[in-house]
Short mmCIF file of C-alpha atoms and ligand atoms in Angstrom, two decimals:
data_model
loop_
_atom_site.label_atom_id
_atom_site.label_comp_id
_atom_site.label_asym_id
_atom_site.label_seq_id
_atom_site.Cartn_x
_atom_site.Cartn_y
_atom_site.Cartn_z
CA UNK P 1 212.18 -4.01 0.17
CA UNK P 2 211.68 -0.03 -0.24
CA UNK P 3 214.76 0.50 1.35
CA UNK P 4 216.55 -1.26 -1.77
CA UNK P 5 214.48 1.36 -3.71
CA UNK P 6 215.24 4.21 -1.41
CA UNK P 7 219.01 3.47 -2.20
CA UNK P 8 218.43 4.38 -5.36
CA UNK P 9 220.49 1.56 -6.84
CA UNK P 10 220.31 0.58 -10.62
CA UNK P 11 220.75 -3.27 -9.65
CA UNK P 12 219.69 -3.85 -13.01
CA UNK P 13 222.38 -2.44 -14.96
CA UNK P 14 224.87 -3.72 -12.76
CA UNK P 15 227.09 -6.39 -15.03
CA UNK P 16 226.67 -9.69 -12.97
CA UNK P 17 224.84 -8.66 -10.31
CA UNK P 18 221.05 -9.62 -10.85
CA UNK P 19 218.42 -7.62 -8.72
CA UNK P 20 216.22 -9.43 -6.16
CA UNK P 21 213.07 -9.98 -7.97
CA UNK P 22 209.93 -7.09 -7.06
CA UNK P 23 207.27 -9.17 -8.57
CA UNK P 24 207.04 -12.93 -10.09
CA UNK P 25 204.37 -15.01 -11.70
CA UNK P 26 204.70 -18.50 -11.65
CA UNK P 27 203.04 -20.79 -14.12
CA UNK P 28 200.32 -18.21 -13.75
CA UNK P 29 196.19 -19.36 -15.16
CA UNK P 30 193.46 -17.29 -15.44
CA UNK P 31 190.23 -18.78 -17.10
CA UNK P 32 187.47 -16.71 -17.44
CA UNK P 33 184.05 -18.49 -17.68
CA UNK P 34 182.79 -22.30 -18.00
CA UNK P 35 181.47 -24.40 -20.56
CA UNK P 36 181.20 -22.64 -23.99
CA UNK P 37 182.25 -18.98 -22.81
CA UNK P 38 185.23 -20.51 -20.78
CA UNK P 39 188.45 -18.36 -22.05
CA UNK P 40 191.98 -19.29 -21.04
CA UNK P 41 192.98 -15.63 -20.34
CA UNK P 42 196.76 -16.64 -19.42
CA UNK P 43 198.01 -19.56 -19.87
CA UNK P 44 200.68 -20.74 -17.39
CA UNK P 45 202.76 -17.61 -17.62
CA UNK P 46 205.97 -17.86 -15.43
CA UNK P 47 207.57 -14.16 -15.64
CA UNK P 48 210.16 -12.06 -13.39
CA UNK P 49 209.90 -8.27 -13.09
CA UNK P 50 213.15 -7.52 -11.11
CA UNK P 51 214.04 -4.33 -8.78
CA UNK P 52 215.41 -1.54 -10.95
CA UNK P 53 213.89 -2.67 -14.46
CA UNK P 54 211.33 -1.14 -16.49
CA UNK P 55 209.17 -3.90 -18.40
CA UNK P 56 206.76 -3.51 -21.50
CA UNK P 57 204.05 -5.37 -22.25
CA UNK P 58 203.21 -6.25 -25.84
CA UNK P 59 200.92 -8.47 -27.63
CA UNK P 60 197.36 -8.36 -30.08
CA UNK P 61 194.19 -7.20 -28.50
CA UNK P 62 192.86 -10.30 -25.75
CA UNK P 63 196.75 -11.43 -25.30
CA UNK P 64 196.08 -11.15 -21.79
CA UNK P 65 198.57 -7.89 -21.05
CA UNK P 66 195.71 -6.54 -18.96
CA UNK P 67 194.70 -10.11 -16.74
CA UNK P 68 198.19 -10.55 -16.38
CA UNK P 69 198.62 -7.03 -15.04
CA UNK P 70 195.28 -6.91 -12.73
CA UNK P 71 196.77 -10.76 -11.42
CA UNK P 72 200.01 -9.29 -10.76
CA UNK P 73 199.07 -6.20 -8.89
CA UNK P 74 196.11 -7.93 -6.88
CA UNK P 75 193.16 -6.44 -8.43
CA UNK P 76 191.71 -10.01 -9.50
CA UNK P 77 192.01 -13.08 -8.67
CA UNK P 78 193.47 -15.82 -10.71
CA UNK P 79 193.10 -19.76 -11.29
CA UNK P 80 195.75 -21.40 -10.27
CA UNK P 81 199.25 -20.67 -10.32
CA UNK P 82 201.11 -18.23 -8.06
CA UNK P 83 201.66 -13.96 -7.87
CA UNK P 84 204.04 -12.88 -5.73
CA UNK P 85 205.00 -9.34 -4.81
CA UNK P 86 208.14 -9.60 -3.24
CA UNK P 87 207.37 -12.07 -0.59
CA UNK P 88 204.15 -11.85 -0.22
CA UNK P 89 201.76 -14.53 -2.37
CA UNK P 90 198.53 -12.35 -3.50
CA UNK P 91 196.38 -16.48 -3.38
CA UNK P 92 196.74 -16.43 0.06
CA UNK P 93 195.90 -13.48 0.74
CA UNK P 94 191.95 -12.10 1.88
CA UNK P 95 189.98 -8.73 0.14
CA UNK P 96 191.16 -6.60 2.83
CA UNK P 97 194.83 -7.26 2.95
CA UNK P 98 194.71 -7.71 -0.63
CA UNK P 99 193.72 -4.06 -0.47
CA UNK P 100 196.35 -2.75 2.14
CA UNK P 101 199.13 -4.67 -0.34
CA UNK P 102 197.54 -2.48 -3.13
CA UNK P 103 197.84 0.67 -0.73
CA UNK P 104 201.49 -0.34 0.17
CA UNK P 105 203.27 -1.67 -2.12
CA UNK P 106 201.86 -1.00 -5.81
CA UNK P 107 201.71 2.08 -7.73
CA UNK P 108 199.00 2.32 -10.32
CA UNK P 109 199.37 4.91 -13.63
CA UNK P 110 196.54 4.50 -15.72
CA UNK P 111 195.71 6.31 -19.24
CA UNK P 112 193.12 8.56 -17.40
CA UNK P 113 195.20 10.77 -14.96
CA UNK P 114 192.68 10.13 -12.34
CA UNK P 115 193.69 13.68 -10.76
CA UNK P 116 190.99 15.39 -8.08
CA UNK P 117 190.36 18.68 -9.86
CA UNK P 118 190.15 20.63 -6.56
CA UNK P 119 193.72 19.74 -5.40
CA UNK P 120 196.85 21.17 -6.53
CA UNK P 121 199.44 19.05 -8.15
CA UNK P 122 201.26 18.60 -4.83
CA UNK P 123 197.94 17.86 -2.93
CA UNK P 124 197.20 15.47 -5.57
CA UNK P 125 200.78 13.57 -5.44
CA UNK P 126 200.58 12.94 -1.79
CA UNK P 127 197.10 12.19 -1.03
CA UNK P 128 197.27 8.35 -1.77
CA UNK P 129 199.74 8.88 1.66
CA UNK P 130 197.24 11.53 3.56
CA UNK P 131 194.44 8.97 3.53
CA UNK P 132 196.73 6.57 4.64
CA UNK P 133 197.37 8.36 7.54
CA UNK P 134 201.30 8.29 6.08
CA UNK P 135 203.73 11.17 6.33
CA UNK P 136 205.76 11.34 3.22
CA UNK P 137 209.35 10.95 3.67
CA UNK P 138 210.24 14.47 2.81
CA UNK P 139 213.91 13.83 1.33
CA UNK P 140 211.92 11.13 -1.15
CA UNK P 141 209.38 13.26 -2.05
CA UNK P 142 212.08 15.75 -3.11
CA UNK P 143 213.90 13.76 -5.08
CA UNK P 144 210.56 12.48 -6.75
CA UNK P 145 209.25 15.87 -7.35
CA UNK P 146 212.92 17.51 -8.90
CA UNK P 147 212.59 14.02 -10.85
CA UNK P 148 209.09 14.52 -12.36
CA UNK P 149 210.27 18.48 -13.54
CA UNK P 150 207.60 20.41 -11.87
CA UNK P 151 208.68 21.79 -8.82
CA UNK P 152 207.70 25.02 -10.26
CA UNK P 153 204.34 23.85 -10.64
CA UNK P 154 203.37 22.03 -7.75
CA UNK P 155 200.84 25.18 -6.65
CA UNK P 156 198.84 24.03 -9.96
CA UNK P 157 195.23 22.57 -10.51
CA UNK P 158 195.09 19.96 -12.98
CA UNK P 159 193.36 22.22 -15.08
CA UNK P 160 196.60 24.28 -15.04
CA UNK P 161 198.43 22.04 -16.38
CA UNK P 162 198.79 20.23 -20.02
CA UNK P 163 198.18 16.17 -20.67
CA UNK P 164 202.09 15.09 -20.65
CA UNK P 165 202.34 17.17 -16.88
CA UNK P 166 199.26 15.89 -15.48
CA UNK P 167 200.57 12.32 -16.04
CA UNK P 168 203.86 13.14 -14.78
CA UNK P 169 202.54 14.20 -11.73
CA UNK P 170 200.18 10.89 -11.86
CA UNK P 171 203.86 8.89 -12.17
CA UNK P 172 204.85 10.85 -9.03
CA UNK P 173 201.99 10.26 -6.78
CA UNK P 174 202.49 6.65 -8.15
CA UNK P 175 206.26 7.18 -7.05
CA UNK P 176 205.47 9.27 -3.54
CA UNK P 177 205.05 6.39 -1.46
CA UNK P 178 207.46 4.39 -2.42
CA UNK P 179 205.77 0.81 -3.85
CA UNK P 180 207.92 -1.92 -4.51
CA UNK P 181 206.61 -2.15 -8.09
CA UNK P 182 204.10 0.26 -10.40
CA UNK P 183 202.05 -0.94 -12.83
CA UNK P 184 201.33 1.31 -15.65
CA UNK P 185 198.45 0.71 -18.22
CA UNK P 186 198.63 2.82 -21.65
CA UNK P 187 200.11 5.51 -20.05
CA UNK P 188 200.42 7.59 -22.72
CA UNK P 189 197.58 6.83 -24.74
CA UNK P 190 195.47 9.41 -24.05
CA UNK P 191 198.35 11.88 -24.80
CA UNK P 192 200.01 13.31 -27.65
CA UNK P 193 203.37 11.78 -28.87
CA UNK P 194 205.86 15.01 -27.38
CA UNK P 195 204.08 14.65 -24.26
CA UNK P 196 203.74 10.72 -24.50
CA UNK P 197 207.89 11.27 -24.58
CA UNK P 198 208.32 13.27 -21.47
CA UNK P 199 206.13 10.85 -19.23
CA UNK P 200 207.98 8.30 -20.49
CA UNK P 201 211.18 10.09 -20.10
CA UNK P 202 209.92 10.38 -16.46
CA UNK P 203 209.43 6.62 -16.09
CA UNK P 204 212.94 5.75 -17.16
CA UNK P 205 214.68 8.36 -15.02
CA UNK P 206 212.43 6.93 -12.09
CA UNK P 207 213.71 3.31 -13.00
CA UNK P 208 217.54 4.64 -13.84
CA UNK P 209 217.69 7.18 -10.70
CA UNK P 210 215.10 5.97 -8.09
CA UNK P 211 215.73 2.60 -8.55
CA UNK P 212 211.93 1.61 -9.21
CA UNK P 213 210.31 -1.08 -10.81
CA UNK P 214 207.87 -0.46 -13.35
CA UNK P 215 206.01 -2.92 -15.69
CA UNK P 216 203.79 -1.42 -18.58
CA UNK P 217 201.15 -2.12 -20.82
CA UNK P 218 201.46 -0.66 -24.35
CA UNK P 219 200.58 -1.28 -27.89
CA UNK P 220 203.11 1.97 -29.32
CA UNK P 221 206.34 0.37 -30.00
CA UNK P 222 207.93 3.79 -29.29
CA UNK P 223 206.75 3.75 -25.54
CA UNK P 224 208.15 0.04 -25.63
CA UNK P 225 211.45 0.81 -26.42
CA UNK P 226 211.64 3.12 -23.20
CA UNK P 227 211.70 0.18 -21.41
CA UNK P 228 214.29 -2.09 -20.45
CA UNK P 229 212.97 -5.04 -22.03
CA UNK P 230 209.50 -6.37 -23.98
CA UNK P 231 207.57 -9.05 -23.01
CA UNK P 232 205.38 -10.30 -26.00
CA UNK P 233 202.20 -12.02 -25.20
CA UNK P 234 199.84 -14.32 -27.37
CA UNK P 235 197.16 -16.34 -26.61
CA UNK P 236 197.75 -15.88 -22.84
CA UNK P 237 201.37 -17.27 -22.77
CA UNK P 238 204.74 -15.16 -23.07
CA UNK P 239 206.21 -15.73 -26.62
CA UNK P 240 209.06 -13.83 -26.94
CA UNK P 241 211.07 -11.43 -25.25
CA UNK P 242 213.31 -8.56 -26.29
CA UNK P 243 216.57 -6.53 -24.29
CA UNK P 244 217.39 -2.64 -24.73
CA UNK P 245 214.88 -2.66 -27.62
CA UNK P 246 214.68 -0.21 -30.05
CA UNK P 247 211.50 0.65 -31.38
CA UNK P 248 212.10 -0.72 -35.03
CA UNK P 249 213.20 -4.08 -33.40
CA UNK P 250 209.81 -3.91 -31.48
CA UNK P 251 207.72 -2.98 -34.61
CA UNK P 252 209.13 -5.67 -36.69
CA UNK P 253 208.50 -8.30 -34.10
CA UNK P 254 204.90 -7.42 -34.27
CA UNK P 255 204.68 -7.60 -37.89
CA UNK P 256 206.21 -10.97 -37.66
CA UNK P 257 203.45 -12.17 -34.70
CA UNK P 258 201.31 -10.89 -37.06
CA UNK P 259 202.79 -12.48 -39.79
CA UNK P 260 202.08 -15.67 -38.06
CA UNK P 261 198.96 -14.96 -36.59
CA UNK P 262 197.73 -14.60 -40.53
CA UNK P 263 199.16 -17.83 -41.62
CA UNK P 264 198.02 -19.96 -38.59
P1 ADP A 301 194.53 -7.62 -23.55
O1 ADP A 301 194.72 -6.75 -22.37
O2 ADP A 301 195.81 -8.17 -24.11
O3 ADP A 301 193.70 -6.98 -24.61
P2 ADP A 301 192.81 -9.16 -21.80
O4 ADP A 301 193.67 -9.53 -20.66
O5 ADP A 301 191.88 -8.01 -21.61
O6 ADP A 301 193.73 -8.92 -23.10
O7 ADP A 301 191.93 -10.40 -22.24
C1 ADP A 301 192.44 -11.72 -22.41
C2 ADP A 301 191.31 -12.65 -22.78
O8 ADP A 301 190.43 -12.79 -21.65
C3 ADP A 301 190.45 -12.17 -23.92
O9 ADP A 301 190.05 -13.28 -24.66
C4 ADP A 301 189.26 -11.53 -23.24
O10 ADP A 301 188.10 -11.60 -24.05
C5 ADP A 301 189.11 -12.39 -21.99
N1 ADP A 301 188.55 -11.63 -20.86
C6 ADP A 301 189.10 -10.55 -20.27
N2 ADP A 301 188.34 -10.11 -19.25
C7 ADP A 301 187.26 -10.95 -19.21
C8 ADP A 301 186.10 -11.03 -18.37
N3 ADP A 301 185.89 -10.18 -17.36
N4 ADP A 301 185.22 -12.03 -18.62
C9 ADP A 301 185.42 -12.89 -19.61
N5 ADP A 301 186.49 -12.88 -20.42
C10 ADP A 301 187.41 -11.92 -20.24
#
């Protein structure tokens, strides 16, 4: 599968041609609890993130945008249904090789940077590969670093750097090692909205010129309309979807959710 990503293909935006799919969830359930406290936290989702597409996440607070992500990228466990990353079913799989499929072939970004202070930005983008005992594939990590717009900072401490770099050199060491699929949460929530803009310019260009896969969580309808399309979740079930959104299309199908949710 990474070779399809190494190719750098934009499968896509190809007319006709649909991408193989990175990631699916079929009539995915996750209930949280028995008895009283029992929550449906998704509710037989069925959703396809294909190769080369950049996915947002939308919906109210307790939608489900987080289960569904954690389900998806194998960080907990889910009721019945089925996750697949690219082949591979996450239900059948056991803690450790659920945690080598984490290691392999996902790419976290989350709204903390999660950087290690004492490492420089380069350090910091390859160690997820170091303590895998991985070499980085030097012509990839090129491309991923002239990408991400730092090459001129890759001597730099964290500290050295603002909020909007720091992430984009969070989106690189989530690029470095080439996972089939990255899953970011809030990425730009903790940063301001000119440097909210350049990480998610960096996304984009590393779904339209590295061919990745990305699926995000947001609640800003300006990060959404980075994104290729917008899921919109409520009550645990996908409710709507939008294509090449723009960011007043996005707001103005949350006011209508909303809308609704008022008059239910
Ligand atoms: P979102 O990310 O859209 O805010 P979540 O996926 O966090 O929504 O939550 C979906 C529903 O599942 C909510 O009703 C929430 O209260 C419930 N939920 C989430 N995590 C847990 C948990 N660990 N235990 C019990 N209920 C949970």
């Amino acid at each position: 599968m990474s070779e399809t990503i190494q190719g750098g293909a934009t499968p896509a935006r190809t007319p006709g041609h649909a991408a193989p799919v990175a990631a699916r969830a079929t009539e995915l359930t996750k209930v949280y609890g028995q008895g009283e406290t029992r929550v449906t936290a998704l509710d037989r989702v069925s959703v396809g993130f294909r190769q080369g597409e950049f996915t947002a996440i939308m919906g109210p607070s307790g939608s489900g945008k987080s289960t569904l992500m954690h389900c998806m990228a194998g960080l907990d466990d889910f009721t019945s249904g089925s996750a697949r990353i690219g082949d591979t079913e996450l239900g059948t799989l056991k803690d450790r090789q659920l945690t080598l499929l984490r290691r392999d072939k996902i790419g976290f970004v989350f709204q903390a940077f999660n950087l290690l202070p004492t490492l420089n930005a380069l350090e910091n983008i390859t160690l997820p590969m170091d303590i895998a005992g991985r070499r980085p594939d030097q012509a990839w990590l090129e491309r991923v670093v002239s990408t991400v717009g730092l090459a001129d900072r890759l001597g730099h401490r964290p500290s050295q750097l603002s909020g909007g770099q720091q992430q984009r050199v969070a989106v690189a060491r989530a690029l470095a090692a080439k996972p089939e699929i990255i899953f970011a949460d809030e990425p730009t929530g903790n940063l301001d909205s000119h440097a909210g803009a350049e990480v998610l310019g960096f996304l984009r260009d590393s779904v339209r010129e590295l061919g990745q896969t990305v699926v995000m969580v947001t609640h800003d309808p300006v990060a959404a309309s980075y994104a290729d399309r917008v899921l919109f979740l409520a009550d645990g079930r996908v409710v709507d979807e939008l294509r090449q959104p723009t960011a007043d299309q996005v707001l103005d199908r949350l006011k209508a959710f909303d809308a609704k949710g008022r008059t239910a």
